[in-house]
């Protein structure tokens, strides 16, 4: 919402409250929606829930993008955004567990970094994989773009604006992320700017 207001564009938000898992119905919904530009932020919920391995994640992303591109959005500017920095999942896979403290909920990872070698996903693995997918597809799809989520909220940002529950950015962080997205993606010369 911050980015849309800053850029003066109308936003349709399909955020699924922790349930964004590359579901085909979501891709079909996007394919059928009226949109001048599309942005997709993918990955963290899949890591949170430990719902995929690298072997299934790659074709799921390709299938999701293929579905969106099947209809009227074959050439719509589409920006794929990788996850923001989240210290508890950078090098440790999920699943996450939530502990209820007096100060509120607090998340931590139950995964083991050694499991990455067998295909478990961390945010670092997801960022690298999404970048590679976009690079591989851009020859056939020049309107597909990649934005590293660390440009929106990186390790220094999390140190300055720690997430209260170790997973969800607070209001100040959301404001920073939205402003940066508007300045990078929606500004003149950005991948989603239509001027």
Coordinates of C-alpha atoms in Angstrom, one line a residue:
X1 CA 0.0 0.0 0.0
X2 CA 2.9 2.4 0.8
X3 CA 4.4 1.8 -2.7
X4 CA 1.1 2.2 -4.5
X5 CA 0.3 5.5 -2.7
X6 CA 3.8 6.8 -3.4
X7 CA 3.6 5.9 -7.1
X8 CA -0.1 6.9 -7.5
X9 CA -1.2 3.5 -8.8
X10 CA -4.2 1.3 -7.8
X11 CA -3.2 -1.8 -5.9
X12 CA -4.9 -5.2 -6.0
X13 CA -3.3 -7.2 -3.1
X14 CA -3.6 -11.0 -3.2
X15 CA -1.6 -11.5 0.1
X16 CA -2.7 -14.8 1.7
X17 CA -1.6 -14.3 5.3
X18 CA 1.2 -16.8 5.4
X19 CA -0.4 -19.2 2.9
X20 CA 1.3 -18.1 -0.4
X21 CA 2.5 -21.5 -1.5
X22 CA 2.6 -21.1 -5.3
X23 CA -0.9 -22.5 -5.5
X24 CA -2.2 -22.9 -9.1
X25 CA -5.5 -21.1 -8.2
X26 CA -3.5 -18.0 -7.3
X27 CA -1.7 -18.0 -10.6
X28 CA -5.1 -18.4 -12.4
X29 CA -6.5 -15.5 -10.4
X30 CA -3.6 -13.3 -11.4
X31 CA -3.9 -14.5 -15.1
X32 CA -7.6 -13.5 -15.1
X33 CA -7.2 -10.1 -13.3
X34 CA -6.9 -6.8 -15.0
X35 CA -3.5 -5.4 -14.4
X36 CA -1.0 -3.1 -16.1
X37 CA 1.9 -4.5 -14.1
X38 CA 2.4 -7.5 -11.8
X39 CA 4.7 -8.1 -8.8
X40 CA 5.2 -11.4 -7.1
X41 CA 7.1 -11.8 -3.8
X42 CA 7.7 -15.5 -3.4
X43 CA 9.5 -17.8 -1.0
X44 CA 9.3 -17.0 2.7
X45 CA 6.1 -18.8 3.4
X46 CA 7.4 -22.0 1.7
X47 CA 10.4 -21.9 3.9
X48 CA 8.3 -21.1 7.0
X49 CA 6.2 -24.1 6.5
X50 CA 8.9 -26.4 5.1
X51 CA 6.4 -27.3 2.4
X52 CA 8.8 -27.9 -0.6
X53 CA 12.3 -29.0 -1.4
X54 CA 14.4 -27.5 -4.1
X55 CA 13.4 -30.2 -6.5
X56 CA 9.7 -29.2 -6.3
X57 CA 10.2 -25.5 -5.8
X58 CA 11.8 -24.9 -9.2
X59 CA 9.1 -26.5 -11.3
X60 CA 6.4 -24.9 -9.1
X61 CA 7.8 -21.4 -9.8
X62 CA 8.0 -22.2 -13.5
X63 CA 4.4 -23.5 -13.6
X64 CA 3.2 -20.5 -11.7
X65 CA 4.8 -18.1 -14.2
X66 CA 3.7 -20.2 -17.2
X67 CA 0.1 -20.0 -16.0
X68 CA 0.2 -16.2 -15.6
X69 CA 1.7 -15.9 -19.0
X70 CA -0.9 -18.1 -20.7
X71 CA -3.6 -15.4 -20.9
X72 CA -3.7 -11.6 -21.5
X73 CA -0.6 -11.1 -19.4
X74 CA 1.8 -12.7 -21.9
X75 CA 3.7 -9.5 -22.1
X76 CA 2.7 -7.6 -19.0
X77 CA 5.7 -6.3 -17.0
X78 CA 6.2 -8.9 -14.2
X79 CA 8.6 -8.4 -11.3
X80 CA 9.6 -11.4 -9.3
X81 CA 10.8 -10.3 -5.8
X82 CA 12.8 -12.6 -3.6
X83 CA 12.4 -12.7 0.2
X84 CA 13.4 -9.9 2.5
X85 CA 16.1 -10.5 5.1
X86 CA 15.0 -12.6 8.0
X87 CA 17.8 -13.8 10.2
X88 CA 16.2 -16.9 11.5
X89 CA 15.8 -18.3 8.0
X90 CA 18.7 -17.1 6.1
X91 CA 20.8 -20.2 6.5
X92 CA 18.4 -22.5 8.5
X93 CA 15.5 -24.2 6.8
X94 CA 12.0 -24.4 8.4
X95 CA 9.7 -25.3 9.7
X96 CA 9.2 -22.5 12.1
X97 CA 7.8 -22.8 15.5
X98 CA 6.0 -20.1 17.4
X99 CA 6.4 -19.5 21.2
X100 CA 3.9 -17.3 23.0
X101 CA 5.8 -15.0 25.4
X102 CA 4.5 -12.2 27.6
X103 CA 5.7 -9.7 25.0
X104 CA 3.9 -11.6 22.2
X105 CA 4.6 -14.3 19.8
X106 CA 8.2 -15.2 18.8
X107 CA 9.2 -17.4 15.9
X108 CA 12.3 -19.6 15.6
X109 CA 13.5 -22.1 13.1
X110 CA 13.4 -25.8 13.9
X111 CA 15.5 -26.8 10.8
X112 CA 19.1 -27.8 10.6
X113 CA 21.5 -26.1 8.1
X114 CA 23.0 -29.5 7.2
X115 CA 19.7 -30.4 5.6
X116 CA 20.2 -27.8 2.8
X117 CA 22.5 -30.3 1.1
X118 CA 19.5 -32.7 0.7
X119 CA 17.2 -30.0 -0.8
X120 CA 15.7 -28.1 2.1
X121 CA 15.1 -24.5 1.4
X122 CA 16.5 -21.4 3.2
X123 CA 16.0 -17.8 2.1
X124 CA 19.5 -17.7 0.6
X125 CA 18.7 -20.8 -1.5
X126 CA 15.4 -19.3 -2.6
X127 CA 16.9 -16.0 -3.6
X128 CA 19.6 -17.6 -5.7
X129 CA 17.0 -20.0 -7.3
X130 CA 14.6 -17.2 -8.2
X131 CA 17.4 -15.2 -9.8
X132 CA 18.4 -18.2 -11.9
X133 CA 14.8 -18.9 -13.0
X134 CA 14.4 -15.3 -14.1
X135 CA 17.7 -15.3 -15.9
X136 CA 16.8 -18.5 -17.7
X137 CA 13.4 -17.2 -18.8
X138 CA 14.3 -13.7 -19.9
X139 CA 15.4 -14.7 -23.4
X140 CA 11.9 -15.7 -24.1
X141 CA 10.2 -13.3 -21.7
X142 CA 12.0 -9.9 -21.7
X143 CA 9.2 -8.3 -19.6
X144 CA 10.1 -10.6 -16.7
X145 CA 12.3 -8.9 -14.1
X146 CA 14.0 -9.9 -10.8
X147 CA 14.4 -7.8 -7.6
X148 CA 16.5 -9.1 -4.8
X149 CA 14.4 -8.6 -1.6
X150 CA 17.6 -7.6 0.2
X151 CA 17.5 -4.3 -1.7
X152 CA 14.2 -3.6 0.0
X153 CA 15.1 -4.9 3.5
X154 CA 18.6 -6.3 4.1
X155 CA 20.6 -7.4 7.1
X156 CA 21.5 -3.8 8.1
X157 CA 17.8 -2.9 8.0
X158 CA 16.9 -5.9 10.2
X159 CA 19.6 -4.8 12.7
X160 CA 18.2 -1.3 12.8
X161 CA 14.6 -2.3 12.7
X162 CA 14.4 -5.7 14.3
X163 CA 11.2 -7.7 13.7
X164 CA 9.3 -7.9 17.0
X165 CA 8.5 -11.6 16.5
X166 CA 11.6 -12.3 14.4
X167 CA 9.4 -12.9 11.3
X168 CA 7.2 -9.9 10.5
X169 CA 8.4 -6.4 9.8
X170 CA 6.8 -3.7 12.0
X171 CA 5.2 -0.5 10.7
X172 CA 8.5 1.4 10.4
X173 CA 10.0 -1.4 8.4
X174 CA 7.0 -1.7 6.2
X175 CA 7.2 2.0 5.5
X176 CA 10.8 1.6 4.5
X177 CA 10.2 -1.5 2.3
X178 CA 7.3 0.2 0.5
X179 CA 9.2 3.4 -0.1
X180 CA 12.1 1.5 -1.5
X181 CA 9.9 -0.6 -3.7
X182 CA 8.3 2.5 -5.2
X183 CA 11.7 4.1 -5.8
X184 CA 13.2 0.9 -7.4
X185 CA 10.3 -0.8 -9.2
X186 CA 7.7 1.9 -9.9
X187 CA 9.9 5.0 -10.5
X188 CA 10.9 6.2 -14.0
X189 CA 13.2 3.7 -15.5
X190 CA 12.0 0.9 -13.1
X191 CA 10.8 -2.4 -14.4
X192 CA 7.1 -1.6 -13.5
X193 CA 7.0 2.0 -14.6
X194 CA 4.7 2.4 -17.6
X195 CA 5.6 6.0 -18.6

